[in-house]
mmCIF file of C-alpha atoms in Angstrom:
data_model
loop_
_atom_site.group_PDB
_atom_site.id
_atom_site.type_symbol
_atom_site.label_atom_id
_atom_site.label_comp_id
_atom_site.label_asym_id
_atom_site.label_seq_id
_atom_site.Cartn_x
_atom_site.Cartn_y
_atom_site.Cartn_z
ATOM 1 C CA MET A 1 0.000 0.000 0.000
ATOM 2 C CA GLY A 2 1.418 3.365 -0.981
ATOM 3 C CA VAL A 3 1.156 6.614 0.905
ATOM 4 C CA PRO A 4 -2.340 7.984 0.441
ATOM 5 C CA ARG A 5 -2.446 11.096 -1.654
ATOM 6 C CA LYS A 6 -4.674 14.003 -1.050
ATOM 7 C CA PRO A 7 -7.347 14.438 -3.658
ATOM 8 C CA ILE A 8 -7.243 17.546 -5.769
ATOM 9 C CA GLU A 9 -10.830 18.309 -4.990
ATOM 10 C CA PRO A 10 -12.584 17.445 -1.744
ATOM 11 C CA PRO A 11 -15.832 15.476 -2.001
ATOM 12 C CA THR A 12 -18.585 17.752 -3.265
ATOM 13 C CA PRO A 13 -21.727 18.098 -1.129
ATOM 14 C CA GLU A 14 -23.955 16.733 -3.906
ATOM 15 C CA ALA A 15 -21.855 13.634 -4.505
ATOM 16 C CA SER A 16 -21.447 13.077 -0.781
ATOM 17 C CA ALA A 17 -25.175 13.318 -0.167
ATOM 18 C CA PHE A 18 -25.883 10.957 -3.058
ATOM 19 C CA LEU A 19 -23.398 8.403 -1.785
ATOM 20 C CA GLU A 20 -24.597 8.660 1.794
ATOM 21 C CA MET A 21 -28.179 8.054 0.737
ATOM 22 C CA ALA A 22 -27.166 5.199 -1.575
ATOM 23 C CA MET A 23 -25.278 3.414 1.180
ATOM 24 C CA ASP A 24 -28.069 3.953 3.702
ATOM 25 C CA GLN A 25 -30.822 2.698 1.434
ATOM 26 C CA TYR A 26 -29.053 0.093 -0.689
ATOM 27 C CA GLY A 27 -25.958 -0.847 1.280
ATOM 28 C CA LYS A 28 -27.493 -3.987 2.696
ATOM 29 C CA ALA A 29 -28.907 -5.218 -0.617
ATOM 30 C CA THR A 30 -25.657 -4.457 -2.399
ATOM 31 C CA TYR A 31 -23.600 -6.171 0.236
ATOM 32 C CA ASN A 32 -25.810 -9.265 0.204
ATOM 33 C CA PHE A 33 -25.698 -9.387 -3.583
ATOM 34 C CA ALA A 34 -21.913 -9.175 -3.428
ATOM 35 C CA TYR A 35 -21.867 -11.863 -0.770
ATOM 36 C CA ARG A 36 -23.967 -14.219 -2.878
ATOM 37 C CA LEU A 37 -21.646 -13.714 -5.820
ATOM 38 C CA THR A 38 -18.400 -14.121 -3.944
ATOM 39 C CA GLY A 39 -19.497 -16.590 -1.281
ATOM 40 C CA ASN A 40 -17.444 -14.979 1.459
ATOM 41 C CA GLU A 41 -17.704 -11.835 3.545
ATOM 42 C CA ALA A 42 -14.183 -10.518 3.002
ATOM 43 C CA ASP A 43 -14.562 -10.431 -0.784
ATOM 44 C CA ALA A 44 -18.118 -9.127 -0.422
ATOM 45 C CA ARG A 45 -16.866 -6.202 1.673
ATOM 46 C CA ASP A 46 -14.215 -5.344 -0.892
ATOM 47 C CA LEU A 47 -16.708 -5.642 -3.727
ATOM 48 C CA ALA A 48 -19.314 -3.492 -2.003
ATOM 49 C CA GLN A 49 -16.683 -0.912 -1.131
ATOM 50 C CA ASP A 50 -15.429 -0.684 -4.715
ATOM 51 C CA ALA A 51 -18.994 -0.502 -5.987
ATOM 52 C CA PHE A 52 -19.880 2.465 -3.792
ATOM 53 C CA ILE A 53 -16.662 4.240 -4.718
ATOM 54 C CA ARG A 54 -17.682 3.748 -8.343
ATOM 55 C CA VAL A 55 -21.140 5.097 -7.491
ATOM 56 C CA TYR A 56 -19.539 8.185 -5.976
ATOM 57 C CA ARG A 57 -17.377 8.782 -9.012
ATOM 58 C CA ALA A 58 -20.158 8.200 -11.519
ATOM 59 C CA TRP A 59 -23.152 9.498 -9.605
ATOM 60 C CA ARG A 60 -23.931 12.053 -12.298
ATOM 61 C CA SER A 61 -24.416 9.271 -14.836
ATOM 62 C CA PHE A 62 -27.240 7.744 -12.822
ATOM 63 C CA GLN A 63 -30.532 8.608 -14.462
ATOM 64 C CA PRO A 64 -33.286 9.543 -12.029
ATOM 65 C CA GLY A 65 -36.382 7.450 -12.536
ATOM 66 C CA THR A 66 -34.423 4.296 -13.268
ATOM 67 C CA SER A 67 -33.723 1.558 -10.740
ATOM 68 C CA PHE A 68 -30.756 2.392 -8.584
ATOM 69 C CA LEU A 69 -30.526 -1.225 -7.475
ATOM 70 C CA SER A 70 -30.242 -2.430 -11.074
ATOM 71 C CA TRP A 71 -27.547 0.170 -11.657
ATOM 72 C CA ILE A 72 -25.451 -0.814 -8.675
ATOM 73 C CA TYR A 73 -25.971 -4.517 -9.345
ATOM 74 C CA ARG A 74 -24.563 -3.886 -12.779
ATOM 75 C CA ILE A 75 -21.593 -2.136 -11.219
ATOM 76 C CA VAL A 76 -21.075 -5.007 -8.777
ATOM 77 C CA THR A 77 -21.374 -7.556 -11.582
ATOM 78 C CA ASN A 78 -18.792 -5.741 -13.698
ATOM 79 C CA LEU A 79 -16.406 -5.320 -10.792
ATOM 80 C CA TYR A 80 -16.776 -8.980 -9.885
ATOM 81 C CA ARG A 81 -16.095 -10.010 -13.468
ATOM 82 C CA ASP A 82 -12.999 -7.786 -13.532
ATOM 83 C CA GLU A 83 -11.837 -9.272 -10.270
ATOM 84 C CA LEU A 84 -12.264 -12.804 -11.583
ATOM 85 C CA ARG A 85 -10.229 -11.909 -14.652
ATOM 86 C CA ARG A 86 -7.579 -10.348 -12.463
ATOM 87 C CA ARG A 87 -7.388 -13.476 -10.359
ATOM 88 C CA LYS A 88 -7.463 -15.657 -13.430
ATOM 89 C CA GLY A 89 -6.470 -19.153 -12.561
ATOM 90 C CA ARG A 90 -7.484 -18.966 -8.952
ATOM 91 C CA PHE A 91 -11.211 -18.975 -9.508
ATOM 92 C CA GLN A 92 -11.344 -20.127 -13.077
ATOM 93 C CA GLU A 93 -14.060 -22.670 -13.544
ATOM 94 C CA GLU A 94 -15.252 -24.688 -16.452
ATOM 95 C CA ILE A 95 -18.152 -22.787 -17.936
ATOM 96 C CA PRO A 96 -20.343 -24.857 -20.217
ATOM 97 C CA GLU A 97 -20.942 -23.438 -23.655
ATOM 98 C CA ASP A 98 -24.337 -21.859 -23.857
ATOM 99 C CA ASN A 99 -24.877 -23.294 -27.294
ATOM 100 C CA ALA A 100 -23.861 -26.823 -26.420
ATOM 101 C CA PRO A 101 -26.456 -29.527 -27.110
ATOM 102 C CA GLN A 102 -29.049 -29.971 -24.413
ATOM 103 C CA GLU A 103 -28.477 -32.904 -22.123
ATOM 104 C CA TYR A 104 -31.785 -34.486 -23.050
ATOM 105 C CA GLY A 105 -32.014 -33.213 -26.584
ATOM 106 C CA GLY A 106 -34.910 -30.973 -25.667
ATOM 107 C CA GLN A 107 -37.058 -33.924 -24.594
ATOM 108 C CA ARG A 108 -36.513 -33.964 -20.921
ATOM 109 C CA PRO A 109 -38.316 -36.538 -18.849
ATOM 110 C CA LEU A 110 -40.948 -35.037 -16.645
ATOM 111 C CA ALA A 111 -39.935 -36.963 -13.569
ATOM 112 C CA VAL A 112 -40.504 -34.780 -10.532
ATOM 113 C CA ASP A 113 -37.508 -34.106 -8.327
ATOM 114 C CA PRO A 114 -38.185 -34.210 -4.608
ATOM 115 C CA ILE A 115 -37.963 -30.444 -4.238
ATOM 116 C CA ALA A 116 -40.651 -30.504 -1.583
ATOM 117 C CA ASP A 117 -38.164 -32.364 0.544
ATOM 118 C CA TYR A 118 -35.660 -29.575 0.032
ATOM 119 C CA VAL A 119 -38.096 -26.994 1.221
ATOM 120 C CA ALA A 120 -39.107 -29.009 4.244
ATOM 121 C CA GLY A 121 -35.533 -29.867 5.168
ATOM 122 C CA GLN A 122 -32.525 -27.787 6.088
ATOM 123 C CA LEU A 123 -32.111 -26.026 2.794
ATOM 124 C CA SER A 124 -29.918 -23.103 3.520
ATOM 125 C CA GLU A 125 -26.689 -24.915 3.929
ATOM 126 C CA PRO A 126 -26.815 -27.316 0.973
ATOM 127 C CA LEU A 127 -28.201 -24.623 -1.281
ATOM 128 C CA SER A 128 -25.527 -22.165 -0.285
ATOM 129 C CA LYS A 129 -22.861 -24.751 -0.847
ATOM 130 C CA ALA A 130 -24.375 -25.689 -4.178
ATOM 131 C CA LEU A 131 -24.523 -22.034 -5.237
ATOM 132 C CA GLY A 132 -20.853 -21.762 -4.488
ATOM 133 C CA GLN A 133 -20.138 -24.592 -6.889
ATOM 134 C CA LEU A 134 -21.736 -22.886 -9.859
ATOM 135 C CA SER A 135 -19.666 -20.879 -12.275
ATOM 136 C CA ALA A 136 -19.586 -17.135 -11.656
ATOM 137 C CA GLU A 137 -21.990 -16.445 -14.515
ATOM 138 C CA GLN A 138 -24.389 -19.177 -13.460
ATOM 139 C CA ARG A 139 -24.357 -17.960 -9.875
ATOM 140 C CA GLN A 140 -25.056 -14.404 -10.989
ATOM 141 C CA VAL A 141 -27.990 -15.411 -13.110
ATOM 142 C CA VAL A 142 -29.538 -17.575 -10.384
ATOM 143 C CA VAL A 143 -29.130 -14.834 -7.800
ATOM 144 C CA LEU A 144 -30.652 -12.236 -10.088
ATOM 145 C CA ALA A 145 -33.479 -14.400 -11.436
ATOM 146 C CA ASP A 146 -34.499 -16.485 -8.444
ATOM 147 C CA ILE A 147 -33.393 -14.505 -5.413
ATOM 148 C CA GLU A 148 -33.673 -10.917 -6.635
ATOM 149 C CA GLU A 149 -36.497 -11.857 -9.031
ATOM 150 C CA TYR A 150 -35.391 -9.716 -11.962
ATOM 151 C CA SER A 151 -36.789 -10.293 -15.425
ATOM 152 C CA TYR A 152 -34.604 -11.840 -18.108
ATOM 153 C CA GLN A 153 -34.364 -8.470 -19.827
ATOM 154 C CA GLU A 154 -33.215 -6.765 -16.632
ATOM 155 C CA ILE A 155 -30.685 -9.511 -16.010
ATOM 156 C CA ALA A 156 -29.414 -9.190 -19.562
ATOM 157 C CA ASP A 157 -28.973 -5.445 -18.983
ATOM 158 C CA ILE A 158 -27.199 -5.973 -15.678
ATOM 159 C CA MET A 159 -24.912 -8.716 -16.960
ATOM 160 C CA GLY A 160 -24.348 -7.146 -20.355
ATOM 161 C CA CYS A 161 -25.415 -10.190 -22.353
ATOM 162 C CA SER A 162 -28.357 -11.310 -24.473
ATOM 163 C CA ILE A 163 -31.657 -12.645 -23.176
ATOM 164 C CA GLY A 164 -30.854 -15.967 -24.860
ATOM 165 C CA THR A 165 -27.660 -16.214 -22.853
ATOM 166 C CA VAL A 166 -29.536 -15.420 -19.653
ATOM 167 C CA ARG A 167 -32.091 -18.079 -20.497
ATOM 168 C CA SER A 168 -29.577 -20.830 -21.236
ATOM 169 C CA ARG A 169 -27.407 -19.961 -18.241
ATOM 170 C CA LEU A 170 -30.390 -20.055 -15.935
ATOM 171 C CA HIS A 171 -31.586 -23.408 -17.282
ATOM 172 C CA ARG A 172 -28.179 -24.970 -16.851
ATOM 173 C CA ALA A 173 -27.597 -23.372 -13.481
ATOM 174 C CA ARG A 174 -30.890 -24.604 -12.091
ATOM 175 C CA ALA A 175 -30.324 -28.103 -13.459
ATOM 176 C CA LEU A 176 -26.857 -28.182 -11.921
ATOM 177 C CA LEU A 177 -28.135 -26.801 -8.629
ATOM 178 C CA ARG A 178 -30.711 -29.570 -8.441
ATOM 179 C CA ARG A 179 -28.094 -32.230 -8.964
ATOM 180 C CA LEU A 180 -25.764 -30.662 -6.400
ATOM 181 C CA VAL A 181 -28.469 -30.266 -3.777
ATOM 182 C CA THR A 182 -29.705 -33.804 -4.326
ATOM 183 C CA ARG A 183 -26.181 -35.113 -3.939
ATOM 184 C CA ALA A 184 -25.627 -33.053 -0.813
ATOM 185 C CA GLN A 185 -28.822 -34.342 0.719
ATOM 186 C CA GLN A 186 -27.936 -37.926 -0.114
ATOM 187 C CA GLU A 187 -24.571 -37.448 1.566
ATOM 188 C CA GLN A 188 -26.267 -36.078 4.666
ATOM 189 C CA LYS A 189 -28.486 -39.145 5.012
ATOM 190 C CA MET B 1 -51.315 -37.542 -28.037
ATOM 191 C CA THR B 2 -50.726 -34.988 -25.290
ATOM 192 C CA THR B 3 -47.678 -32.713 -25.648
ATOM 193 C CA HIS B 4 -45.930 -31.871 -22.425
ATOM 194 C CA TYR B 5 -43.699 -28.938 -21.761
ATOM 195 C CA ASP B 6 -40.107 -29.447 -20.809
ATOM 196 C CA ARG B 7 -38.663 -28.095 -17.586
ATOM 197 C CA ASP B 8 -36.846 -25.219 -19.295
ATOM 198 C CA THR B 9 -40.057 -23.913 -20.798
ATOM 199 C CA LEU B 10 -41.760 -24.159 -17.435
ATOM 200 C CA THR B 11 -38.831 -22.314 -15.860
ATOM 201 C CA ASP B 12 -39.268 -19.536 -18.410
ATOM 202 C CA TYR B 13 -43.005 -19.536 -17.717
ATOM 203 C CA LEU B 14 -42.302 -19.276 -13.988
ATOM 204 C CA HIS B 15 -40.103 -16.241 -14.624
ATOM 205 C CA GLY B 16 -42.633 -14.645 -16.946
ATOM 206 C CA ALA B 17 -40.205 -14.856 -19.836
ATOM 207 C CA LEU B 18 -42.454 -16.437 -22.477
ATOM 208 C CA GLU B 19 -44.126 -14.567 -25.297
ATOM 209 C CA PRO B 20 -47.810 -13.823 -24.605
ATOM 210 C CA ASP B 21 -49.088 -16.595 -26.912
ATOM 211 C CA ALA B 22 -46.776 -19.212 -25.436
ATOM 212 C CA ASP B 23 -47.510 -17.991 -21.940
ATOM 213 C CA ALA B 24 -51.254 -18.393 -22.505
ATOM 214 C CA ALA B 25 -50.757 -21.851 -23.981
ATOM 215 C CA VAL B 26 -48.697 -23.048 -21.018
ATOM 216 C CA PHE B 27 -51.201 -21.547 -18.601
ATOM 217 C CA ALA B 28 -54.053 -23.453 -20.271
ATOM 218 C CA HIS B 29 -52.017 -26.638 -20.389
ATOM 219 C CA LEU B 30 -51.139 -26.546 -16.693
ATOM 220 C CA GLU B 31 -54.816 -26.354 -15.852
ATOM 221 C CA SER B 32 -55.375 -29.795 -17.292
ATOM 222 C CA CYS B 33 -52.023 -31.596 -17.136
ATOM 223 C CA THR B 34 -51.112 -32.903 -13.692
ATOM 224 C CA SER B 35 -47.706 -34.071 -14.861
ATOM 225 C CA CYS B 36 -46.603 -30.673 -16.141
ATOM 226 C CA SER B 37 -48.323 -28.970 -13.255
ATOM 227 C CA ALA B 38 -46.253 -31.045 -10.823
ATOM 228 C CA VAL B 39 -43.030 -30.066 -12.602
ATOM 229 C CA PHE B 40 -44.082 -26.431 -12.544
ATOM 230 C CA GLU B 41 -44.828 -26.578 -8.810
ATOM 231 C CA ASP B 42 -41.486 -28.202 -8.326
ATOM 232 C CA GLU B 43 -39.745 -25.384 -10.165
ATOM 233 C CA ALA B 44 -41.653 -22.788 -8.197
ATOM 234 C CA ALA B 45 -40.751 -24.511 -4.923
ATOM 235 C CA PHE B 46 -37.110 -24.591 -5.944
ATOM 236 C CA GLY B 47 -37.112 -20.853 -6.532
ATOM 237 C CA GLU B 48 -38.825 -20.288 -3.201
ATOM 238 C CA ALA B 49 -36.233 -22.488 -1.532
ATOM 239 C CA LEU B 50 -33.473 -20.356 -2.982
ATOM 240 C CA ARG B 51 -35.111 -17.177 -1.700
ATOM 241 C CA THR B 52 -35.677 -18.725 1.710
ATOM 242 C CA ALA B 53 -32.063 -19.784 1.901
ATOM 243 C CA ALA B 54 -30.937 -16.315 0.854
ATOM 244 C CA ARG B 55 -33.150 -14.633 3.444
ATOM 245 C CA ALA B 56 -31.849 -16.959 6.124
ATOM 246 C CA GLU B 57 -28.333 -15.830 5.354
ATOM 247 C CA GLU B 58 -29.056 -12.145 4.929
ATOM 248 C CA LEU B 59 -26.292 -10.012 6.307
ATOM 249 C CA GLU B 60 -26.276 -6.475 7.624
ATOM 250 C CA PHE B 61 -24.270 -3.892 5.723
ATOM 251 C CA PRO B 62 -21.043 -3.631 7.731
ATOM 252 C CA SER B 63 -20.388 -0.146 9.035
ATOM 253 C CA MET B 64 -16.707 -0.674 8.330
ATOM 254 C CA VAL B 65 -17.479 -0.825 4.597
ATOM 255 C CA LYS B 66 -19.091 2.587 4.791
ATOM 256 C CA ALA B 67 -16.123 3.965 6.708
ATOM 257 C CA ARG B 68 -13.697 2.437 4.216
ATOM 258 C CA VAL B 69 -15.596 3.926 1.302
ATOM 259 C CA TRP B 70 -15.333 7.421 2.749
ATOM 260 C CA ASP B 71 -11.723 6.894 3.677
ATOM 261 C CA ALA B 72 -10.889 5.693 0.184
ATOM 262 C CA ILE B 73 -12.682 8.626 -1.420
ATOM 263 C CA ARG B 74 -10.838 11.135 0.744
ATOM 264 C CA HIS B 75 -7.438 9.615 0.140
ATOM 265 C CA GLN B 76 -7.463 7.927 -3.188
ATOM 266 C CA LYS B 77 -5.563 9.174 -6.182
ATOM 267 C CA PRO B 78 -7.926 11.072 -8.460
ATOM 268 C CA SER B 79 -8.525 9.809 -11.945
ATOM 269 C CA TRP B 80 -7.005 11.654 -14.917
ATOM 270 C CA THR B 81 -10.396 13.106 -15.821
ATOM 271 C CA GLU B 82 -10.758 14.493 -12.331
ATOM 272 C CA ARG B 83 -7.274 15.941 -12.495
ATOM 273 C CA LEU B 84 -8.034 17.517 -15.811
ATOM 274 C CA ARG B 85 -11.277 18.940 -14.458
ATOM 275 C CA ALA B 86 -9.485 20.305 -11.406
ATOM 276 C CA TRP B 87 -6.709 21.867 -13.444
ATOM 277 C CA GLY B 88 -9.024 23.009 -16.192
ATOM 278 C CA PRO B 89 -9.560 26.655 -15.179
ATOM 279 C CA ARG B 90 -5.882 27.173 -14.412
ATOM 280 C CA LEU B 91 -4.693 25.490 -17.575
ATOM 281 C CA ALA B 92 -7.256 26.950 -19.926
ATOM 282 C CA VAL B 93 -5.534 30.300 -20.590
ATOM 283 C CA PRO B 94 -1.954 28.999 -20.998
ATOM 284 C CA VAL B 95 -3.098 26.109 -23.160
ATOM 285 C CA ALA B 96 -5.155 28.443 -25.328
ATOM 286 C CA ALA B 97 -2.157 30.773 -25.688
ATOM 287 C CA VAL B 98 0.151 27.914 -26.660
ATOM 288 C CA VAL B 99 -2.360 26.631 -29.170
ATOM 289 C CA ALA B 100 -2.774 30.096 -30.678
ATOM 290 C CA ILE B 101 0.983 30.615 -30.978
ATOM 291 C CA ALA B 102 1.469 27.163 -32.435
ATOM 292 C CA ALA B 103 -1.286 27.803 -34.928
ATOM 293 C CA TYR B 104 0.232 31.150 -35.915
ATOM 294 C CA LEU B 105 3.719 29.740 -36.339
ATOM 295 C CA GLY B 106 2.638 26.502 -37.837
ATOM 296 C CA ALA B 107 0.270 27.930 -40.405
ATOM 297 C CA PRO B 108 2.942 28.561 -43.106
ATOM 298 C CA ALA B 109 4.093 24.999 -42.793
ATOM 299 C CA LEU B 110 0.659 23.895 -43.863
ATOM 300 C CA HIS B 111 1.159 25.679 -47.177
ATOM 301 C CA GLY B 112 4.622 24.326 -47.905
ATOM 302 C CA LEU B 113 8.056 25.659 -47.042
ATOM 303 C CA PRO B 114 8.514 29.422 -47.252
ATOM 304 C CA GLN B 115 10.386 30.805 -50.239
ATOM 305 C CA ALA B 116 13.974 31.816 -49.531
ATOM 306 C CA GLY B 117 14.053 35.550 -48.921
ATOM 307 C CA VAL B 118 17.723 36.050 -49.921
ATOM 308 C CA GLU B 119 18.513 39.098 -51.902
ATOM 309 C CA ALA B 120 20.620 39.045 -55.054
ATOM 310 C CA SER B 121 23.383 41.023 -53.364
ATOM 311 C CA TYR B 122 24.029 38.033 -51.073
ATOM 312 C CA PHE B 123 24.951 35.895 -54.071
ATOM 313 C CA LEU B 124 27.098 38.657 -55.448
ATOM 314 C CA ASP B 125 29.044 39.024 -52.230
ATOM 315 C CA GLU B 126 29.558 35.289 -52.027
ATOM 316 C CA HIS B 127 30.673 35.226 -55.598
ATOM 317 C CA ASN B 128 33.172 38.043 -55.055
ATOM 318 C CA ALA B 129 34.619 36.446 -51.957
ATOM 319 C CA ALA B 130 35.223 33.167 -53.781
ATOM 320 C CA ALA B 131 36.777 34.940 -56.717
ATOM 321 C CA GLN B 132 39.128 36.981 -54.571
ATOM 322 C CA GLN B 133 40.438 33.844 -52.908
ATOM 323 C CA ASN B 134 41.371 32.360 -56.272
ATOM 324 C CA PRO B 135 40.830 34.876 -59.027
ATOM 325 C CA PHE B 136 42.255 32.598 -61.691
ATOM 326 C CA GLY B 137 40.892 29.319 -60.518
ATOM 327 C CA PRO B 138 38.632 27.291 -62.796
ATOM 328 C CA GLY B 139 34.939 27.068 -62.421
ATOM 329 C CA ILE B 140 34.374 30.298 -60.566
ATOM 330 C CA GLY B 141 32.710 32.044 -63.416
ATOM 331 C CA PRO B 142 33.549 34.465 -66.110
ATOM 332 C CA ALA B 143 33.401 37.718 -64.214
ATOM 333 C CA ILE B 144 32.350 39.497 -61.052
ATOM 334 C CA TYR B 145 30.022 42.392 -60.830
ATOM 335 C CA THR B 146 31.021 44.815 -58.058
ATOM 336 C CA PRO B 147 28.172 47.160 -57.243
ATOM 337 C CA ASP B 148 30.399 49.829 -55.638
ATOM 338 C CA THR B 149 32.883 50.253 -58.453
ATOM 339 C CA GLN B 150 30.984 48.858 -61.374
ATOM 340 C CA ASP B 151 34.276 47.201 -62.328
ATOM 341 C CA VAL B 152 34.639 43.949 -63.995
ATOM 342 C CA THR B 153 37.564 41.918 -62.745
ATOM 343 C CA SER B 154 38.872 38.756 -64.151
ATOM 344 C CA VAL B 155 37.651 35.562 -62.647
ATOM 345 C CA SER B 156 38.469 32.406 -64.467
ATOM 346 C CA SER B 157 41.498 33.459 -66.343
ATOM 347 C CA ALA B 158 43.167 36.553 -67.695
ATOM 348 C CA ALA B 159 42.768 35.324 -71.214
ATOM 349 C CA SER B 160 39.047 34.904 -70.996
ATOM 350 C CA TYR B 161 38.756 38.378 -69.555
ATOM 351 C CA ILE B 162 40.782 39.909 -72.347
ATOM 352 C CA ASP B 163 38.629 38.194 -74.904
ATOM 353 C CA THR B 164 35.340 39.191 -73.401
ATOM 354 C CA ALA B 165 35.898 42.358 -71.406
ATOM 355 C CA GLU B 166 35.100 44.921 -74.007
ATOM 356 C CA ALA B 167 32.035 43.197 -75.301
ATOM 357 C CA ALA B 168 30.720 42.359 -71.892
ATOM 358 C CA THR B 169 27.447 43.687 -70.647
ATOM 359 C CA ILE B 170 26.463 43.300 -67.054
ATOM 360 C CA ASP B 171 23.130 41.987 -65.909
ATOM 361 C CA ASP B 172 22.099 44.234 -63.005
ATOM 362 C CA ALA B 173 20.081 41.556 -61.360
ATOM 363 C CA THR B 174 22.502 38.682 -61.398
ATOM 364 C CA GLY B 175 25.848 40.261 -62.051
ATOM 365 C CA ALA B 176 26.498 37.816 -64.838
ATOM 366 C CA VAL B 177 28.528 38.987 -67.761
ATOM 367 C CA ARG B 178 26.989 38.564 -71.171
#
């Protein structure tokens, strides 16, 4: 860490007020989103911190009337992606091709998985573990679609990809999550 | 034969991501198909399980993050755009002056090199100096025009002067002997 330098300009009252309000109102959601992406609190703190610094620097580019949460989730997503690239090798995971053939050739059997058992049982732990085993992109799309309940279009905007990519990532992520949770539950028994 | 929907389609239906026609068709189908309806309920329960798990793990925003954000903002190195913005008013006048001077000086270069502004007398003086060093040397020229005296002195050789001196006429502009 170098010696901190003094900024040329002190924080302006408008930017400071904007940031203060953003952290008060959306700090928790942002931090939890970061936590679900990273899977640990230390990285989530760093990610949330960097995101709010970015908010401070770019607060003028936020358009009133649009969703602040979508905006900051986009910032968090981009920062997380940059961080993964920076740490390339440490967190690199095999990401299935979105255009790869479907496992069941589009004719999936309609056998019902025992999801009701998941709900009734201790779900938090196996689900959290399973989420951590998804690729970064799959985890993002599950968090945004199933936990934050964003539409595919909103997710595509946040992640900077097409709706088709969101769709295929979500399908694969959910299928993988099911397998991982089922396996975890079988191991518990 | 009854057509069933696959899990992916039902996932899209659950997330409201189908086109209106397809959405209506799936809705009607689920009313009558217990098999697909069971898969749909399963998908919905899975999503609810994810939300429940997320809520169970919800964390408070650490106050240290807020403190670190403010600390970083107060001490971090400003970006180049911020530096430029901060220096803008102070740099504007000098930069404008430099640009104006550069434009003034550089304008002729845009129209090619300037023509040499050397007067004819410069060439005459040079010519005389060379001739005086070696008045009989070859290749200097036939004669020298001296503006002060209007004399013609020999340049290349005495013989050439003798042959041409009387008939010589002097070009005022160039000093050449004709």
